[in-house]
PDB file of C-alpha atoms in Angstrom:
ATOM      1  CA  MET A  17     -29.811 -38.507 -57.412  1.00  0.00           C
ATOM      2  CA  ASN A  18     -27.710 -41.580 -56.774  1.00  0.00           C
ATOM      3  CA  PRO A  19     -28.353 -42.608 -53.105  1.00  0.00           C
ATOM      4  CA  LEU A  20     -24.685 -43.598 -52.768  1.00  0.00           C
ATOM      5  CA  LEU A  21     -23.574 -40.017 -53.378  1.00  0.00           C
ATOM      6  CA  THR A  22     -23.584 -37.220 -50.792  1.00  0.00           C
ATOM      7  CA  SER A  23     -23.063 -33.469 -50.940  1.00  0.00           C
ATOM      8  CA  LYS A  24     -19.439 -33.999 -49.890  1.00  0.00           C
ATOM      9  CA  ASP A  25     -18.562 -36.133 -52.900  1.00  0.00           C
ATOM     10  CA  THR A  26     -16.153 -34.654 -55.408  1.00  0.00           C
ATOM     11  CA  LEU A  27     -16.521 -34.387 -59.157  1.00  0.00           C
ATOM     12  CA  LEU A  28     -14.351 -37.519 -59.507  1.00  0.00           C
ATOM     13  CA  ASP A  29     -16.702 -39.388 -57.172  1.00  0.00           C
ATOM     14  CA  ARG A  30     -19.651 -38.446 -59.320  1.00  0.00           C
ATOM     15  CA  ILE A  31     -17.918 -39.344 -62.576  1.00  0.00           C
ATOM     16  CA  GLY A  32     -16.805 -42.658 -61.084  1.00  0.00           C
ATOM     17  CA  MET A  33     -20.321 -43.543 -59.937  1.00  0.00           C
ATOM     18  CA  ALA A  34     -21.709 -42.596 -63.347  1.00  0.00           C
ATOM     19  CA  LEU A  35     -19.178 -44.890 -65.048  1.00  0.00           C
ATOM     20  CA  ALA A  36     -19.970 -47.677 -62.574  1.00  0.00           C
ATOM     21  CA  GLY A  37     -23.664 -47.316 -63.391  1.00  0.00           C
ATOM     22  CA  LYS A  38     -23.013 -47.687 -67.108  1.00  0.00           C
ATOM     23  CA  LEU A  39     -20.709 -50.682 -66.604  1.00  0.00           C
ATOM     24  CA  THR A  40     -23.258 -52.525 -64.457  1.00  0.00           C
ATOM     25  CA  ALA A  41     -26.128 -51.945 -66.891  1.00  0.00           C
ATOM     26  CA  LYS A  42     -27.502 -55.217 -68.252  1.00  0.00           C
ATOM     27  CA  THR A  43     -26.932 -56.188 -71.856  1.00  0.00           C
ATOM     28  CA  SER A  44     -29.702 -57.511 -74.080  1.00  0.00           C
ATOM     29  CA  GLY A  45     -29.913 -60.966 -75.560  1.00  0.00           C
ATOM     30  CA  TYR A  46     -28.635 -62.970 -72.582  1.00  0.00           C
ATOM     31  CA  GLU A  47     -30.097 -66.484 -72.626  1.00  0.00           C
ATOM     32  CA  PRO A  48     -29.110 -68.950 -69.873  1.00  0.00           C
ATOM     33  CA  TYR A  49     -28.701 -72.594 -70.905  1.00  0.00           C
ATOM     34  CA  THR A  50     -29.607 -74.444 -67.736  1.00  0.00           C
ATOM     35  CA  PRO A  51     -30.182 -72.090 -64.797  1.00  0.00           C
ATOM     36  CA  SER A  52     -30.516 -73.910 -61.473  1.00  0.00           C
ATOM     37  CA  ASP A  53     -33.830 -74.054 -59.682  1.00  0.00           C
ATOM     38  CA  PRO A  54     -33.306 -71.615 -56.767  1.00  0.00           C
ATOM     39  CA  GLU A  55     -34.886 -73.936 -54.172  1.00  0.00           C
ATOM     40  CA  THR A  56     -32.596 -76.796 -55.234  1.00  0.00           C
ATOM     41  CA  LEU A  57     -29.657 -74.401 -55.228  1.00  0.00           C
ATOM     42  CA  ALA A  58     -30.549 -73.334 -51.683  1.00  0.00           C
ATOM     43  CA  ARG A  59     -30.666 -76.964 -50.495  1.00  0.00           C
ATOM     44  CA  THR A  60     -27.297 -77.705 -52.089  1.00  0.00           C
ATOM     45  CA  LEU A  61     -25.211 -74.719 -51.034  1.00  0.00           C
ATOM     46  CA  ARG A  62     -23.230 -74.852 -47.786  1.00  0.00           C
ATOM     47  CA  PRO A  63     -21.587 -71.984 -45.891  1.00  0.00           C
ATOM     48  CA  GLY A  64     -18.153 -71.426 -47.420  1.00  0.00           C
ATOM     49  CA  ASP A  65     -19.186 -72.361 -50.977  1.00  0.00           C
ATOM     50  CA  ILE A  66     -18.380 -70.075 -53.906  1.00  0.00           C
ATOM     51  CA  LEU A  67     -21.121 -69.390 -56.444  1.00  0.00           C
ATOM     52  CA  LEU A  68     -19.777 -68.463 -59.877  1.00  0.00           C
ATOM     53  CA  ILE A  69     -22.112 -66.495 -62.133  1.00  0.00           C
ATOM     54  CA  GLU A  70     -22.192 -65.876 -65.858  1.00  0.00           C
ATOM     55  CA  GLY A  71     -23.139 -62.220 -65.707  1.00  0.00           C
ATOM     56  CA  ASN A  72     -24.949 -60.189 -68.345  1.00  0.00           C
ATOM     57  CA  HIS A  73     -23.686 -56.721 -67.478  1.00  0.00           C
ATOM     58  CA  LYS A  74     -21.504 -54.672 -69.793  1.00  0.00           C
ATOM     59  CA  VAL A  75     -18.525 -55.169 -67.507  1.00  0.00           C
ATOM     60  CA  SER A  76     -19.172 -58.938 -67.520  1.00  0.00           C
ATOM     61  CA  ASN A  77     -18.398 -59.241 -71.229  1.00  0.00           C
ATOM     62  CA  THR A  78     -14.964 -57.702 -70.757  1.00  0.00           C
ATOM     63  CA  ILE A  79     -14.154 -59.899 -67.755  1.00  0.00           C
ATOM     64  CA  LYS A  80     -15.221 -63.057 -69.607  1.00  0.00           C
ATOM     65  CA  TYR A  81     -13.113 -62.068 -72.602  1.00  0.00           C
ATOM     66  CA  LEU A  82     -10.008 -61.173 -70.603  1.00  0.00           C
ATOM     67  CA  THR A  83     -10.191 -64.331 -68.463  1.00  0.00           C
ATOM     68  CA  GLN A  84     -11.291 -66.581 -71.376  1.00  0.00           C
ATOM     69  CA  SER A  85     -13.999 -67.990 -69.145  1.00  0.00           C
ATOM     70  CA  THR A  86     -17.760 -68.354 -68.815  1.00  0.00           C
ATOM     71  CA  TRP A  87     -17.679 -66.859 -65.326  1.00  0.00           C
ATOM     72  CA  SER A  88     -17.588 -63.110 -64.772  1.00  0.00           C
ATOM     73  CA  HIS A  89     -18.653 -62.875 -61.129  1.00  0.00           C
ATOM     74  CA  ALA A  90     -18.206 -64.756 -57.861  1.00  0.00           C
ATOM     75  CA  ALA A  91     -20.271 -64.636 -54.664  1.00  0.00           C
ATOM     76  CA  PHE A  92     -19.623 -66.220 -51.269  1.00  0.00           C
ATOM     77  CA  PHE A  93     -22.396 -68.271 -49.677  1.00  0.00           C
ATOM     78  CA  ALA A  94     -22.717 -67.527 -45.968  1.00  0.00           C
ATOM     79  CA  GLY A  95     -26.244 -68.892 -45.563  1.00  0.00           C
ATOM     80  CA  ASP A  96     -28.044 -68.051 -42.342  1.00  0.00           C
ATOM     81  CA  GLU A  97     -24.765 -67.030 -40.708  1.00  0.00           C
ATOM     82  CA  ILE A  98     -25.509 -63.504 -41.929  1.00  0.00           C
ATOM     83  CA  PRO A  99     -27.388 -61.606 -39.185  1.00  0.00           C
ATOM     84  CA  LEU A 100     -30.986 -61.016 -40.298  1.00  0.00           C
ATOM     85  CA  THR A 101     -33.703 -58.621 -39.273  1.00  0.00           C
ATOM     86  CA  LEU A 102     -37.042 -60.105 -38.171  1.00  0.00           C
ATOM     87  CA  ASP A 103     -38.565 -59.200 -41.523  1.00  0.00           C
ATOM     88  CA  GLN A 104     -35.714 -60.881 -43.436  1.00  0.00           C
ATOM     89  CA  ALA A 105     -35.885 -64.032 -41.300  1.00  0.00           C
ATOM     90  CA  ALA A 106     -39.571 -64.396 -42.175  1.00  0.00           C
ATOM     91  CA  LEU A 107     -38.852 -64.459 -45.913  1.00  0.00           C
ATOM     92  CA  PRO A 108     -38.613 -67.686 -47.984  1.00  0.00           C
ATOM     93  CA  VAL A 109     -35.078 -69.035 -47.974  1.00  0.00           C
ATOM     94  CA  ILE A 110     -34.310 -67.893 -51.529  1.00  0.00           C
ATOM     95  CA  ASP A 111     -35.288 -64.324 -50.634  1.00  0.00           C
ATOM     96  CA  ARG A 112     -33.084 -63.996 -47.565  1.00  0.00           C
ATOM     97  CA  PRO A 113     -29.684 -62.289 -47.979  1.00  0.00           C
ATOM     98  CA  GLN A 114     -27.372 -65.313 -47.926  1.00  0.00           C
ATOM     99  CA  LEU A 115     -24.746 -64.450 -50.565  1.00  0.00           C
ATOM    100  CA  ILE A 116     -21.941 -61.968 -49.946  1.00  0.00           C
ATOM    101  CA  GLU A 117     -20.604 -60.258 -53.039  1.00  0.00           C
ATOM    102  CA  VAL A 118     -18.717 -57.151 -54.095  1.00  0.00           C
ATOM    103  CA  ASN A 119     -20.302 -54.975 -56.756  1.00  0.00           C
ATOM    104  CA  LEU A 120     -18.938 -52.021 -58.659  1.00  0.00           C
ATOM    105  CA  GLY A 121     -20.479 -48.870 -57.220  1.00  0.00           C
ATOM    106  CA  GLU A 122     -22.060 -50.672 -54.244  1.00  0.00           C
ATOM    107  CA  GLY A 123     -19.189 -52.280 -52.392  1.00  0.00           C
ATOM    108  CA  CYS A 124     -19.668 -55.399 -50.243  1.00  0.00           C
ATOM    109  CA  VAL A 125     -23.330 -56.378 -49.890  1.00  0.00           C
ATOM    110  CA  ALA A 126     -25.520 -59.365 -48.978  1.00  0.00           C
ATOM    111  CA  VAL A 127     -28.008 -60.505 -51.631  1.00  0.00           C
ATOM    112  CA  PRO A 128     -30.572 -63.341 -51.940  1.00  0.00           C
ATOM    113  CA  LEU A 129     -30.259 -66.406 -54.154  1.00  0.00           C
ATOM    114  CA  ARG A 130     -33.262 -65.228 -56.151  1.00  0.00           C
ATOM    115  CA  LYS A 131     -31.037 -62.582 -57.727  1.00  0.00           C
ATOM    116  CA  TYR A 132     -29.343 -65.292 -59.801  1.00  0.00           C
ATOM    117  CA  CYS A 133     -32.258 -67.646 -60.490  1.00  0.00           C
ATOM    118  CA  THR A 134     -32.131 -66.858 -64.235  1.00  0.00           C
ATOM    119  CA  TYR A 135     -28.348 -67.088 -64.625  1.00  0.00           C
ATOM    120  CA  ASN A 136     -25.969 -69.909 -65.410  1.00  0.00           C
ATOM    121  CA  THR A 137     -24.135 -70.664 -62.173  1.00  0.00           C
ATOM    122  CA  ARG A 138     -21.588 -73.091 -60.749  1.00  0.00           C
ATOM    123  CA  ILE A 139     -20.919 -74.121 -57.153  1.00  0.00           C
ATOM    124  CA  CYS A 140     -17.270 -74.470 -56.135  1.00  0.00           C
ATOM    125  CA  ARG A 141     -16.764 -76.031 -52.694  1.00  0.00           C
ATOM    126  CA  PRO A 142     -13.566 -75.973 -50.612  1.00  0.00           C
ATOM    127  CA  VAL A 143     -12.770 -79.502 -49.482  1.00  0.00           C
ATOM    128  CA  GLY A 144     -11.961 -80.588 -45.946  1.00  0.00           C
ATOM    129  CA  LEU A 145     -12.292 -77.271 -44.129  1.00  0.00           C
ATOM    130  CA  THR A 146     -12.145 -77.661 -40.357  1.00  0.00           C
ATOM    131  CA  PRO A 147     -15.032 -76.058 -38.433  1.00  0.00           C
ATOM    132  CA  ASP A 148     -12.666 -73.433 -37.000  1.00  0.00           C
ATOM    133  CA  ASP A 149     -11.278 -72.508 -40.413  1.00  0.00           C
ATOM    134  CA  ARG A 150     -14.768 -72.335 -41.919  1.00  0.00           C
ATOM    135  CA  ASN A 151     -15.813 -69.981 -39.120  1.00  0.00           C
ATOM    136  CA  THR A 152     -12.720 -67.845 -39.759  1.00  0.00           C
ATOM    137  CA  VAL A 153     -13.596 -67.477 -43.446  1.00  0.00           C
ATOM    138  CA  LEU A 154     -17.251 -66.752 -42.644  1.00  0.00           C
ATOM    139  CA  SER A 155     -16.332 -64.161 -40.012  1.00  0.00           C
ATOM    140  CA  PHE A 156     -13.929 -62.450 -42.405  1.00  0.00           C
ATOM    141  CA  MET A 157     -16.546 -62.153 -45.150  1.00  0.00           C
ATOM    142  CA  ILE A 158     -19.387 -61.069 -42.852  1.00  0.00           C
ATOM    143  CA  SER A 159     -17.174 -58.429 -41.229  1.00  0.00           C
ATOM    144  CA  ARG A 160     -16.661 -56.834 -44.668  1.00  0.00           C
ATOM    145  CA  LEU A 161     -20.373 -56.238 -45.270  1.00  0.00           C
ATOM    146  CA  GLY A 162     -20.974 -52.544 -45.840  1.00  0.00           C
ATOM    147  CA  LEU A 163     -17.443 -51.929 -47.082  1.00  0.00           C
ATOM    148  CA  LYS A 164     -17.481 -49.218 -49.758  1.00  0.00           C
ATOM    149  CA  TYR A 165     -15.007 -48.808 -52.595  1.00  0.00           C
ATOM    150  CA  ASP A 166     -13.544 -45.573 -53.881  1.00  0.00           C
ATOM    151  CA  MET A 167     -14.509 -45.080 -57.523  1.00  0.00           C
ATOM    152  CA  LYS A 168     -12.187 -42.107 -58.147  1.00  0.00           C
ATOM    153  CA  ASN A 169      -9.672 -44.152 -60.149  1.00  0.00           C
ATOM    154  CA  ILE A 170     -11.309 -43.331 -63.475  1.00  0.00           C
ATOM    155  CA  PHE A 171      -8.510 -44.740 -65.637  1.00  0.00           C
ATOM    156  CA  ASP A 172      -8.782 -48.035 -63.755  1.00  0.00           C
ATOM    157  CA  MET A 173     -12.423 -48.252 -64.875  1.00  0.00           C
ATOM    158  CA  LEU A 174     -12.154 -47.123 -68.486  1.00  0.00           C
ATOM    159  CA  ARG A 175     -10.584 -50.434 -69.613  1.00  0.00           C
ATOM    160  CA  TYR A 176     -13.925 -52.178 -69.051  1.00  0.00           C
ATOM    161  CA  PHE A 177     -15.615 -50.102 -71.743  1.00  0.00           C
ATOM    162  CA  VAL A 178     -13.707 -52.019 -74.442  1.00  0.00           C
ATOM    163  CA  PRO A 179     -15.453 -55.449 -74.556  1.00  0.00           C
ATOM    164  CA  THR A 180     -12.739 -57.196 -76.591  1.00  0.00           C
ATOM    165  CA  PRO A 181      -9.497 -55.233 -76.360  1.00  0.00           C
ATOM    166  CA  PRO A 182      -6.805 -56.392 -78.836  1.00  0.00           C
ATOM    167  CA  VAL A 183      -4.529 -57.780 -76.130  1.00  0.00           C
ATOM    168  CA  PRO A 184      -2.455 -60.996 -76.523  1.00  0.00           C
ATOM    169  CA  VAL A 185      -3.721 -63.869 -74.348  1.00  0.00           C
ATOM    170  CA  ARG A 186      -0.669 -63.827 -72.099  1.00  0.00           C
ATOM    171  CA  PHE A 187      -1.319 -60.202 -71.122  1.00  0.00           C
ATOM    172  CA  ARG A 188      -5.087 -60.302 -70.615  1.00  0.00           C
ATOM    173  CA  ARG A 189      -5.077 -61.156 -66.917  1.00  0.00           C
ATOM    174  CA  ARG A 190      -2.561 -58.404 -66.360  1.00  0.00           C
ATOM    175  CA  MET A 191      -4.885 -55.963 -68.068  1.00  0.00           C
ATOM    176  CA  LEU A 192      -7.723 -57.079 -65.794  1.00  0.00           C
ATOM    177  CA  ALA A 193      -5.464 -56.510 -62.793  1.00  0.00           C
ATOM    178  CA  PHE A 194      -4.242 -53.158 -64.121  1.00  0.00           C
ATOM    179  CA  GLY A 195      -3.823 -50.783 -61.206  1.00  0.00           C
ATOM    180  CA  SER A 196      -5.225 -53.292 -58.693  1.00  0.00           C
ATOM    181  CA  GLY A 197      -7.051 -50.365 -57.172  1.00  0.00           C
ATOM    182  CA  ASP A 198     -10.568 -50.146 -55.757  1.00  0.00           C
ATOM    183  CA  PRO A 199     -12.360 -50.614 -59.119  1.00  0.00           C
ATOM    184  CA  THR A 200     -10.370 -53.850 -59.612  1.00  0.00           C
ATOM    185  CA  ARG A 201     -11.230 -55.106 -56.130  1.00  0.00           C
ATOM    186  CA  ALA A 202     -14.860 -54.266 -56.742  1.00  0.00           C
ATOM    187  CA  ILE A 203     -15.006 -56.531 -59.797  1.00  0.00           C
ATOM    188  CA  CYS A 204     -12.579 -59.382 -59.258  1.00  0.00           C
ATOM    189  CA  SER A 205     -12.702 -62.165 -56.672  1.00  0.00           C
ATOM    190  CA  THR A 206     -10.248 -60.370 -54.421  1.00  0.00           C
ATOM    191  CA  LEU A 207     -12.246 -60.429 -51.199  1.00  0.00           C
ATOM    192  CA  ILE A 208     -13.035 -64.146 -51.412  1.00  0.00           C
ATOM    193  CA  ALA A 209      -9.416 -65.031 -52.188  1.00  0.00           C
ATOM    194  CA  GLN A 210      -8.307 -62.841 -49.292  1.00  0.00           C
ATOM    195  CA  ALA A 211     -10.696 -64.693 -46.978  1.00  0.00           C
ATOM    196  CA  PHE A 212      -9.205 -68.078 -47.865  1.00  0.00           C
ATOM    197  CA  GLU A 213      -5.742 -66.607 -47.542  1.00  0.00           C
ATOM    198  CA  GLN A 214      -6.515 -66.069 -43.830  1.00  0.00           C
ATOM    199  CA  ILE A 215      -6.506 -69.848 -43.293  1.00  0.00           C
ATOM    200  CA  ARG A 216      -3.833 -70.576 -45.919  1.00  0.00           C
ATOM    201  CA  TYR A 217      -6.260 -72.538 -48.073  1.00  0.00           C
ATOM    202  CA  PRO A 218      -4.855 -72.829 -51.633  1.00  0.00           C
ATOM    203  CA  ILE A 219      -6.774 -71.773 -54.713  1.00  0.00           C
ATOM    204  CA  LEU A 220      -4.223 -72.402 -57.456  1.00  0.00           C
ATOM    205  CA  PRO A 221      -1.198 -74.588 -56.701  1.00  0.00           C
ATOM    206  CA  GLU A 222       2.426 -73.649 -56.850  1.00  0.00           C
ATOM    207  CA  ILE A 223       4.219 -75.365 -59.727  1.00  0.00           C
ATOM    208  CA  THR A 224       7.410 -77.192 -58.759  1.00  0.00           C
ATOM    209  CA  ARG A 225       9.766 -79.345 -60.769  1.00  0.00           C
ATOM    210  CA  ALA A 226      10.431 -82.804 -59.389  1.00  0.00           C
ATOM    211  CA  PRO A 227      14.199 -83.582 -59.305  1.00  0.00           C
ATOM    212  CA  GLY A 228      15.282 -85.475 -62.402  1.00  0.00           C
ATOM    213  CA  ARG A 229      11.918 -85.129 -64.155  1.00  0.00           C
ATOM    214  CA  ALA A 230      11.000 -83.004 -67.118  1.00  0.00           C
ATOM    215  CA  SER A 231       8.195 -80.569 -66.535  1.00  0.00           C
ATOM    216  CA  ALA A 232       5.220 -80.649 -68.897  1.00  0.00           C
ATOM    217  CA  THR A 233       4.249 -77.153 -67.877  1.00  0.00           C
ATOM    218  CA  SER A 234       5.190 -74.237 -70.097  1.00  0.00           C
ATOM    219  CA  THR A 235       7.285 -71.330 -68.909  1.00  0.00           C
ATOM    220  CA  TYR A 236       4.305 -69.049 -69.520  1.00  0.00           C
ATOM    221  CA  SER A 237       2.008 -71.175 -67.305  1.00  0.00           C
ATOM    222  CA  ARG A 238       4.511 -71.122 -64.454  1.00  0.00           C
ATOM    223  CA  ALA A 239       4.921 -67.370 -64.759  1.00  0.00           C
ATOM    224  CA  GLU A 240       1.156 -66.871 -64.889  1.00  0.00           C
ATOM    225  CA  ILE A 241       0.510 -68.877 -61.726  1.00  0.00           C
ATOM    226  CA  LEU A 242       3.324 -67.151 -59.869  1.00  0.00           C
ATOM    227  CA  HIS A 243       1.934 -63.821 -61.053  1.00  0.00           C
ATOM    228  CA  ILE A 244      -1.447 -64.456 -59.397  1.00  0.00           C
ATOM    229  CA  ARG A 245      -0.135 -65.514 -55.997  1.00  0.00           C
ATOM    230  CA  HIS A 246      -1.505 -62.298 -54.491  1.00  0.00           C
ATOM    231  CA  HIS A 247      -5.209 -62.338 -53.638  1.00  0.00           C
ATOM    232  CA  SER A 248      -5.846 -59.111 -55.583  1.00  0.00           C
ATOM    233  CA  LEU A 249      -5.157 -60.874 -58.893  1.00  0.00           C
ATOM    234  CA  TYR A 250      -7.562 -63.814 -58.655  1.00  0.00           C
ATOM    235  CA  THR A 251     -10.492 -64.055 -61.073  1.00  0.00           C
ATOM    236  CA  PRO A 252     -13.780 -66.008 -60.848  1.00  0.00           C
ATOM    237  CA  ARG A 253     -12.574 -68.793 -63.127  1.00  0.00           C
ATOM    238  CA  ASP A 254      -9.667 -69.588 -60.770  1.00  0.00           C
ATOM    239  CA  PHE A 255     -12.084 -71.221 -58.311  1.00  0.00           C
ATOM    240  CA  ASP A 256     -13.402 -73.368 -61.166  1.00  0.00           C
ATOM    241  CA  LEU A 257      -9.877 -74.350 -62.268  1.00  0.00           C
ATOM    242  CA  SER A 258      -8.610 -74.951 -58.739  1.00  0.00           C
ATOM    243  CA  PRO A 259      -7.815 -78.600 -57.886  1.00  0.00           C
ATOM    244  CA  TYR A 260      -8.795 -77.784 -54.291  1.00  0.00           C
ATOM    245  CA  PHE A 261     -12.404 -76.743 -54.929  1.00  0.00           C
ATOM    246  CA  ALA A 262     -14.966 -79.404 -55.852  1.00  0.00           C
ATOM    247  CA  VAL A 263     -17.554 -78.585 -58.517  1.00  0.00           C
ATOM    248  CA  VAL A 264     -21.008 -79.386 -57.122  1.00  0.00           C
ATOM    249  CA  LYS A 265     -24.005 -79.735 -59.442  1.00  0.00           C
ATOM    250  CA  PRO A 266     -27.412 -79.413 -57.742  1.00  0.00           C
ATOM    251  CA  THR A 267     -29.205 -81.641 -60.270  1.00  0.00           C
ATOM    252  CA  LEU A 268     -26.944 -84.566 -59.310  1.00  0.00           C
ATOM    253  CA  GLU A 269     -27.161 -84.133 -55.554  1.00  0.00           C
ATOM    254  CA  TYR A 270     -30.657 -85.559 -55.057  1.00  0.00           C
ATOM    255  CA  GLY A 271     -30.842 -88.906 -56.832  1.00  0.00           C
ATOM    256  CA  PHE A 272     -30.642 -88.057 -60.533  1.00  0.00           C
ATOM    257  CA  ASP A 273     -31.974 -90.927 -62.689  1.00  0.00           C
ATOM    258  CA  TYR A 274     -31.673 -90.501 -66.441  1.00  0.00           C
ATOM    259  CA  LYS A 275     -34.311 -93.248 -66.954  1.00  0.00           C
ATOM    260  CA  ARG A 276     -36.968 -90.907 -65.588  1.00  0.00           C
ATOM    261  CA  LEU A 277     -36.324 -88.148 -68.112  1.00  0.00           C
ATOM    262  CA  GLN A 278     -39.174 -87.283 -70.457  1.00  0.00           C
ATOM    263  CA  TRP A 279     -37.968 -86.563 -73.982  1.00  0.00           C
ATOM    264  CA  GLN A 280     -40.027 -84.518 -76.430  1.00  0.00           C
ATOM    265  CA  ALA A 281     -39.742 -87.200 -79.125  1.00  0.00           C
ATOM    266  CA  ASP A 282     -41.284 -89.781 -76.753  1.00  0.00           C
ATOM    267  CA  GLU A 283     -44.183 -87.452 -75.950  1.00  0.00           C
ATOM    268  CA  ASP A 284     -44.819 -86.768 -79.653  1.00  0.00           C
ATOM    269  CA  GLN A 285     -44.821 -90.497 -80.409  1.00  0.00           C
ATOM    270  CA  ALA A 286     -47.278 -91.170 -77.565  1.00  0.00           C
ATOM    271  CA  VAL A 287     -49.651 -88.548 -78.973  1.00  0.00           C
ATOM    272  CA  ILE A 288     -49.477 -90.115 -82.443  1.00  0.00           C
ATOM    273  CA  GLU A 289     -50.127 -93.622 -81.101  1.00  0.00           C
ATOM    274  CA  ASN A 290     -53.161 -92.459 -79.111  1.00  0.00           C
ATOM    275  CA  GLN A 291     -54.815 -90.634 -82.005  1.00  0.00           C
ATOM    276  CA  PRO A 292     -58.012 -92.341 -83.305  1.00  0.00           C
ATOM    277  CA  LEU A 293     -57.988 -93.748 -86.836  1.00  0.00           C
ATOM    278  CA  ILE A 294     -59.740 -91.570 -89.443  1.00  0.00           C
ATOM    279  CA  GLY A 295     -61.545 -93.003 -92.488  1.00  0.00           C
TER     280      GLY A 295
END
């Protein structure tokens, strides 16, 4: 029996949890290109950072298609600000619950970095946060731990069973935000966007026309950005596209030197040169 279900749950609850289980099942054939070393990732991340993940669940494929993006999931890095038990505090850093995320069927939970050590990821960092504002965002996210989502909105979940729905590009985000009910909040980056909304930190900018100047932005782009003003309509890729979040790459943070790279062709040539002559 699903531990998240109780004897008081209705038939809709049970159907919803069953659908959530199928949507969060992993797909086969996922192959990350350059997953980050988890220890390096742990040294690089700072409280307040957003970790984008290229997921390999069934629901991930639909989200990536509808958002036309690599990223299907977003997690908030709170680091050691999350209260730990004595047993958790004794764990290696990559095994401590330091990421806050919202999962379909689970709600808001804290998970370790090790969970994503075999995934393609990207760090997006808000720039120039004051200590007070950072604490506000952290407190907001930590206070949501344990929050459960109602999975009764079956029709709001069924759209994710069609990996590539035949929807024109301009309507795809709207399909992802269809209903904007609990199943939507459990998949999209709603909670993180809501946290930054508390301190009025922008994610995507408003588009304005300068007096006397022609705008290079299309009518559709302006309408799209205005459409996603509300935190419930943000998607993982919006943190990547945002001009207010810096992209941080762990491999470049600790003195990357391309001259020290070992290429396979160089190693093969060294082996050939060191072979003894025959004959």
